[in-house]
Amino acid sequence: MIFRRDGEAGRMRYGSAGLTRVFGGSPIGVLARLALLCVIVGLVLDQLDLDAFEIFRWASHLVRDAIANSADLLRLIGRYFLIGAVVVVPIWILLRVFRIGSGR
């Protein structure tokens, strides 16, 4: 339970500041606006002959393709890393050995 000052009179009242902060306004008002927006968007999508399930299937395929492509990209980067490491690591080791040997 949270007490807030209401107006300039300084009157204390019960409030749900946490819910108001989460919703970005009065929870009931926000939910009513969201419900109205859902009906309007549903009407527009129906007029465009778009099915919500079809949109969901499209989005899930998009996510799956992105994951598959990122796996290929990671494999390619890993290959380049190993090829580069074959050259870079021995040179780095030699430089470290020569620095230790020179007393630095």
Short mmCIF file of N, CA and C in Angstrom, two decimals:
data_model
loop_
_atom_site.label_atom_id
_atom_site.label_comp_id
_atom_site.label_asym_id
_atom_site.label_seq_id
_atom_site.Cartn_x
_atom_site.Cartn_y
_atom_site.Cartn_z
N MET A 1 0.85 -1.16 0.00
CA MET A 1 0.00 0.00 0.00
C MET A 1 0.91 1.23 0.00
N ILE A 2 0.64 2.17 -0.90
CA ILE A 2 1.46 3.36 -1.06
C ILE A 2 0.58 4.58 -0.82
N PHE A 3 1.11 5.52 -0.05
CA PHE A 3 0.42 6.78 0.18
C PHE A 3 1.03 7.84 -0.71
N ARG A 4 0.17 8.67 -1.33
CA ARG A 4 0.66 9.77 -2.16
C ARG A 4 -0.07 11.04 -1.75
N ARG A 5 0.60 12.15 -2.00
CA ARG A 5 -0.06 13.44 -1.81
C ARG A 5 -0.90 13.70 -3.06
N ASP A 6 -2.13 14.13 -2.83
CA ASP A 6 -3.04 14.38 -3.95
C ASP A 6 -3.31 15.87 -4.06
N GLY A 7 -2.82 16.50 -5.11
CA GLY A 7 -3.07 17.91 -5.34
C GLY A 7 -2.31 18.81 -4.40
N GLU A 8 -2.70 20.08 -4.42
CA GLU A 8 -2.00 21.05 -3.59
C GLU A 8 -2.46 21.00 -2.14
N ALA A 9 -3.62 20.41 -1.90
CA ALA A 9 -4.14 20.37 -0.54
C ALA A 9 -3.28 19.48 0.35
N GLY A 10 -2.46 18.63 -0.24
CA GLY A 10 -1.60 17.76 0.55
C GLY A 10 -2.35 16.61 1.19
N ARG A 11 -3.50 16.32 0.69
CA ARG A 11 -4.31 15.23 1.22
C ARG A 11 -3.66 13.90 0.85
N MET A 12 -3.53 12.97 1.78
CA MET A 12 -2.94 11.66 1.52
C MET A 12 -4.04 10.73 1.03
N ARG A 13 -3.70 9.91 0.05
CA ARG A 13 -4.66 8.91 -0.43
C ARG A 13 -3.91 7.63 -0.81
N TYR A 14 -4.67 6.55 -0.91
CA TYR A 14 -4.08 5.28 -1.33
C TYR A 14 -3.84 5.35 -2.82
N GLY A 15 -2.76 4.72 -3.30
CA GLY A 15 -2.50 4.72 -4.73
C GLY A 15 -1.65 3.53 -5.12
N SER A 16 -1.59 3.30 -6.39
CA SER A 16 -0.77 2.21 -6.91
C SER A 16 0.25 2.82 -7.87
N ALA A 17 1.22 3.50 -7.31
CA ALA A 17 2.22 4.18 -8.14
C ALA A 17 2.99 3.19 -9.00
N GLY A 18 3.23 1.99 -8.48
CA GLY A 18 3.95 0.98 -9.25
C GLY A 18 3.21 0.57 -10.51
N LEU A 19 1.92 0.31 -10.37
CA LEU A 19 1.12 -0.08 -11.55
C LEU A 19 1.00 1.07 -12.54
N THR A 20 0.84 2.28 -12.03
CA THR A 20 0.74 3.43 -12.90
C THR A 20 2.04 3.62 -13.67
N ARG A 21 3.16 3.40 -13.00
CA ARG A 21 4.46 3.53 -13.67
C ARG A 21 4.63 2.45 -14.72
N VAL A 22 4.23 1.21 -14.41
CA VAL A 22 4.38 0.10 -15.35
C VAL A 22 3.50 0.31 -16.58
N PHE A 23 2.24 0.71 -16.35
CA PHE A 23 1.30 0.86 -17.46
C PHE A 23 1.47 2.19 -18.20
N GLY A 24 2.08 3.16 -17.57
CA GLY A 24 2.23 4.45 -18.21
C GLY A 24 0.98 5.31 -18.08
N GLY A 25 0.19 5.04 -17.10
CA GLY A 25 -1.04 5.78 -16.85
C GLY A 25 -1.94 4.93 -15.98
N SER A 26 -3.19 5.33 -15.89
CA SER A 26 -4.17 4.57 -15.13
C SER A 26 -4.30 3.18 -15.76
N PRO A 27 -4.13 2.10 -14.96
CA PRO A 27 -4.20 0.75 -15.55
C PRO A 27 -5.50 0.47 -16.29
N ILE A 28 -6.62 0.90 -15.76
CA ILE A 28 -7.90 0.63 -16.41
C ILE A 28 -8.00 1.43 -17.72
N GLY A 29 -7.55 2.68 -17.69
CA GLY A 29 -7.57 3.50 -18.89
C GLY A 29 -6.67 2.94 -19.98
N VAL A 30 -5.48 2.49 -19.58
CA VAL A 30 -4.54 1.92 -20.55
C VAL A 30 -5.11 0.63 -21.15
N LEU A 31 -5.68 -0.22 -20.31
CA LEU A 31 -6.26 -1.48 -20.80
C LEU A 31 -7.44 -1.20 -21.74
N ALA A 32 -8.24 -0.19 -21.43
CA ALA A 32 -9.37 0.16 -22.32
C ALA A 32 -8.85 0.65 -23.67
N ARG A 33 -7.81 1.51 -23.67
CA ARG A 33 -7.24 1.98 -24.94
C ARG A 33 -6.64 0.84 -25.74
N LEU A 34 -5.95 -0.09 -25.03
CA LEU A 34 -5.38 -1.24 -25.73
C LEU A 34 -6.46 -2.12 -26.35
N ALA A 35 -7.56 -2.33 -25.63
CA ALA A 35 -8.67 -3.15 -26.16
C ALA A 35 -9.25 -2.49 -27.40
N LEU A 36 -9.45 -1.17 -27.36
CA LEU A 36 -9.98 -0.46 -28.52
C LEU A 36 -9.01 -0.54 -29.69
N LEU A 37 -7.73 -0.36 -29.42
CA LEU A 37 -6.72 -0.45 -30.48
C LEU A 37 -6.70 -1.85 -31.09
N CYS A 38 -6.84 -2.89 -30.27
CA CYS A 38 -6.88 -4.27 -30.78
C CYS A 38 -8.05 -4.47 -31.73
N VAL A 39 -9.20 -3.93 -31.38
CA VAL A 39 -10.38 -4.07 -32.24
C VAL A 39 -10.15 -3.34 -33.57
N ILE A 40 -9.59 -2.13 -33.52
CA ILE A 40 -9.35 -1.36 -34.74
C ILE A 40 -8.33 -2.06 -35.64
N VAL A 41 -7.24 -2.52 -35.05
CA VAL A 41 -6.22 -3.22 -35.83
C VAL A 41 -6.79 -4.51 -36.40
N GLY A 42 -7.58 -5.24 -35.62
CA GLY A 42 -8.20 -6.47 -36.11
C GLY A 42 -9.13 -6.20 -37.28
N LEU A 43 -9.88 -5.12 -37.22
CA LEU A 43 -10.77 -4.74 -38.31
C LEU A 43 -9.98 -4.42 -39.58
N VAL A 44 -8.90 -3.65 -39.42
CA VAL A 44 -8.08 -3.29 -40.59
C VAL A 44 -7.44 -4.54 -41.20
N LEU A 45 -6.88 -5.40 -40.35
CA LEU A 45 -6.24 -6.62 -40.86
C LEU A 45 -7.25 -7.52 -41.56
N ASP A 46 -8.48 -7.58 -41.02
CA ASP A 46 -9.51 -8.40 -41.65
C ASP A 46 -9.89 -7.82 -43.02
N GLN A 47 -9.96 -6.50 -43.12
CA GLN A 47 -10.28 -5.87 -44.40
C GLN A 47 -9.17 -6.09 -45.42
N LEU A 48 -7.93 -6.20 -44.94
CA LEU A 48 -6.79 -6.48 -45.83
C LEU A 48 -6.63 -7.98 -46.10
N ASP A 49 -7.56 -8.77 -45.55
CA ASP A 49 -7.55 -10.22 -45.71
C ASP A 49 -6.26 -10.86 -45.16
N LEU A 50 -5.80 -10.34 -44.03
CA LEU A 50 -4.63 -10.91 -43.35
C LEU A 50 -5.09 -11.70 -42.14
N ASP A 51 -4.54 -12.87 -42.01
CA ASP A 51 -4.90 -13.75 -40.90
C ASP A 51 -3.83 -13.65 -39.82
N ALA A 52 -4.24 -13.51 -38.57
CA ALA A 52 -3.29 -13.38 -37.47
C ALA A 52 -2.39 -14.61 -37.37
N PHE A 53 -2.92 -15.78 -37.60
CA PHE A 53 -2.11 -17.00 -37.54
C PHE A 53 -1.07 -17.03 -38.66
N GLU A 54 -1.46 -16.50 -39.81
CA GLU A 54 -0.51 -16.43 -40.93
C GLU A 54 0.64 -15.48 -40.60
N ILE A 55 0.32 -14.37 -39.94
CA ILE A 55 1.36 -13.43 -39.52
C ILE A 55 2.27 -14.09 -38.50
N PHE A 56 1.69 -14.85 -37.58
CA PHE A 56 2.48 -15.56 -36.57
C PHE A 56 3.39 -16.59 -37.24
N ARG A 57 2.86 -17.34 -38.21
CA ARG A 57 3.69 -18.32 -38.92
C ARG A 57 4.84 -17.64 -39.66
N TRP A 58 4.55 -16.51 -40.31
CA TRP A 58 5.58 -15.75 -41.02
C TRP A 58 6.67 -15.30 -40.04
N ALA A 59 6.29 -14.79 -38.88
CA ALA A 59 7.26 -14.32 -37.89
C ALA A 59 8.10 -15.48 -37.36
N SER A 60 7.48 -16.64 -37.13
CA SER A 60 8.24 -17.77 -36.62
C SER A 60 9.23 -18.28 -37.68
N HIS A 61 8.84 -18.28 -38.95
CA HIS A 61 9.77 -18.67 -40.02
C HIS A 61 10.92 -17.67 -40.11
N LEU A 62 10.61 -16.39 -39.94
CA LEU A 62 11.63 -15.36 -39.98
C LEU A 62 12.67 -15.57 -38.87
N VAL A 63 12.20 -15.89 -37.67
CA VAL A 63 13.10 -16.14 -36.54
C VAL A 63 13.94 -17.38 -36.81
N ARG A 64 13.30 -18.44 -37.30
CA ARG A 64 14.05 -19.67 -37.60
C ARG A 64 15.13 -19.45 -38.66
N ASP A 65 14.78 -18.71 -39.71
CA ASP A 65 15.77 -18.41 -40.75
C ASP A 65 16.92 -17.57 -40.22
N ALA A 66 16.61 -16.61 -39.36
CA ALA A 66 17.66 -15.77 -38.78
C ALA A 66 18.60 -16.60 -37.91
N ILE A 67 18.05 -17.54 -37.16
CA ILE A 67 18.89 -18.42 -36.33
C ILE A 67 19.75 -19.30 -37.21
N ALA A 68 19.17 -19.87 -38.26
CA ALA A 68 19.93 -20.74 -39.16
C ALA A 68 21.05 -19.96 -39.84
N ASN A 69 20.75 -18.75 -40.30
CA ASN A 69 21.77 -17.95 -40.96
C ASN A 69 22.86 -17.50 -39.99
N SER A 70 22.47 -17.21 -38.75
CA SER A 70 23.49 -16.80 -37.78
C SER A 70 24.39 -17.98 -37.44
N ALA A 71 23.85 -19.19 -37.46
CA ALA A 71 24.69 -20.37 -37.20
C ALA A 71 25.72 -20.53 -38.31
N ASP A 72 25.31 -20.33 -39.55
CA ASP A 72 26.26 -20.39 -40.67
C ASP A 72 27.31 -19.30 -40.55
N LEU A 73 26.89 -18.11 -40.15
CA LEU A 73 27.83 -17.00 -39.98
C LEU A 73 28.83 -17.31 -38.87
N LEU A 74 28.35 -17.87 -37.76
CA LEU A 74 29.27 -18.23 -36.67
C LEU A 74 30.26 -19.30 -37.11
N ARG A 75 29.79 -20.25 -37.91
CA ARG A 75 30.70 -21.28 -38.43
C ARG A 75 31.78 -20.66 -39.31
N LEU A 76 31.40 -19.73 -40.15
CA LEU A 76 32.34 -19.06 -41.03
C LEU A 76 33.35 -18.23 -40.23
N ILE A 77 32.86 -17.48 -39.24
CA ILE A 77 33.76 -16.69 -38.39
C ILE A 77 34.70 -17.61 -37.61
N GLY A 78 34.19 -18.71 -37.12
CA GLY A 78 35.03 -19.67 -36.41
C GLY A 78 36.12 -20.23 -37.30
N ARG A 79 35.80 -20.48 -38.55
CA ARG A 79 36.80 -20.99 -39.50
C ARG A 79 37.90 -19.95 -39.73
N TYR A 80 37.49 -18.70 -39.95
CA TYR A 80 38.46 -17.63 -40.13
C TYR A 80 39.32 -17.44 -38.88
N PHE A 81 38.71 -17.57 -37.71
CA PHE A 81 39.44 -17.45 -36.45
C PHE A 81 40.53 -18.51 -36.36
N LEU A 82 40.19 -19.75 -36.66
CA LEU A 82 41.17 -20.83 -36.57
C LEU A 82 42.29 -20.66 -37.58
N ILE A 83 41.96 -20.23 -38.80
CA ILE A 83 42.98 -20.00 -39.82
C ILE A 83 43.92 -18.90 -39.37
N GLY A 84 43.38 -17.81 -38.82
CA GLY A 84 44.20 -16.72 -38.34
C GLY A 84 45.01 -17.09 -37.12
N ALA A 85 44.43 -17.91 -36.25
CA ALA A 85 45.13 -18.30 -35.03
C ALA A 85 46.37 -19.13 -35.33
N VAL A 86 46.34 -19.90 -36.41
CA VAL A 86 47.50 -20.71 -36.79
C VAL A 86 48.70 -19.82 -37.08
N VAL A 87 48.45 -18.61 -37.58
CA VAL A 87 49.53 -17.68 -37.88
C VAL A 87 49.84 -16.76 -36.70
N VAL A 88 48.81 -16.19 -36.08
CA VAL A 88 48.98 -15.16 -35.07
C VAL A 88 49.57 -15.71 -33.77
N VAL A 89 49.07 -16.83 -33.29
CA VAL A 89 49.51 -17.35 -31.99
C VAL A 89 51.00 -17.72 -31.98
N PRO A 90 51.53 -18.43 -32.98
CA PRO A 90 52.97 -18.70 -32.95
C PRO A 90 53.82 -17.42 -33.00
N ILE A 91 53.41 -16.43 -33.79
CA ILE A 91 54.15 -15.17 -33.85
C ILE A 91 54.10 -14.48 -32.49
N TRP A 92 52.96 -14.47 -31.86
CA TRP A 92 52.82 -13.85 -30.54
C TRP A 92 53.70 -14.55 -29.52
N ILE A 93 53.72 -15.88 -29.57
CA ILE A 93 54.57 -16.64 -28.64
C ILE A 93 56.04 -16.30 -28.87
N LEU A 94 56.48 -16.25 -30.12
CA LEU A 94 57.87 -15.89 -30.43
C LEU A 94 58.20 -14.48 -29.92
N LEU A 95 57.32 -13.53 -30.13
CA LEU A 95 57.56 -12.17 -29.64
C LEU A 95 57.66 -12.14 -28.11
N ARG A 96 56.82 -12.89 -27.44
CA ARG A 96 56.88 -12.95 -25.97
C ARG A 96 58.20 -13.57 -25.51
N VAL A 97 58.64 -14.62 -26.18
CA VAL A 97 59.90 -15.28 -25.80
C VAL A 97 61.06 -14.34 -26.01
N PHE A 98 61.08 -13.62 -27.14
CA PHE A 98 62.19 -12.70 -27.40
C PHE A 98 62.16 -11.50 -26.44
N ARG A 99 61.00 -11.06 -26.03
CA ARG A 99 60.93 -9.95 -25.06
C ARG A 99 61.44 -10.41 -23.70
N ILE A 100 61.07 -11.61 -23.31
CA ILE A 100 61.56 -12.12 -22.01
C ILE A 100 63.07 -12.30 -22.08
N GLY A 101 63.57 -12.79 -23.19
CA GLY A 101 65.00 -13.01 -23.35
C GLY A 101 65.78 -11.71 -23.39
N SER A 102 65.17 -10.61 -23.84
CA SER A 102 65.90 -9.35 -23.93
C SER A 102 65.86 -8.57 -22.63
N GLY A 103 65.17 -9.08 -21.62
CA GLY A 103 65.15 -8.46 -20.30
C GLY A 103 64.11 -7.36 -20.12
N ARG A 104 63.17 -7.19 -20.99
CA ARG A 104 62.14 -6.16 -20.84
C ARG A 104 61.06 -6.60 -19.91
#
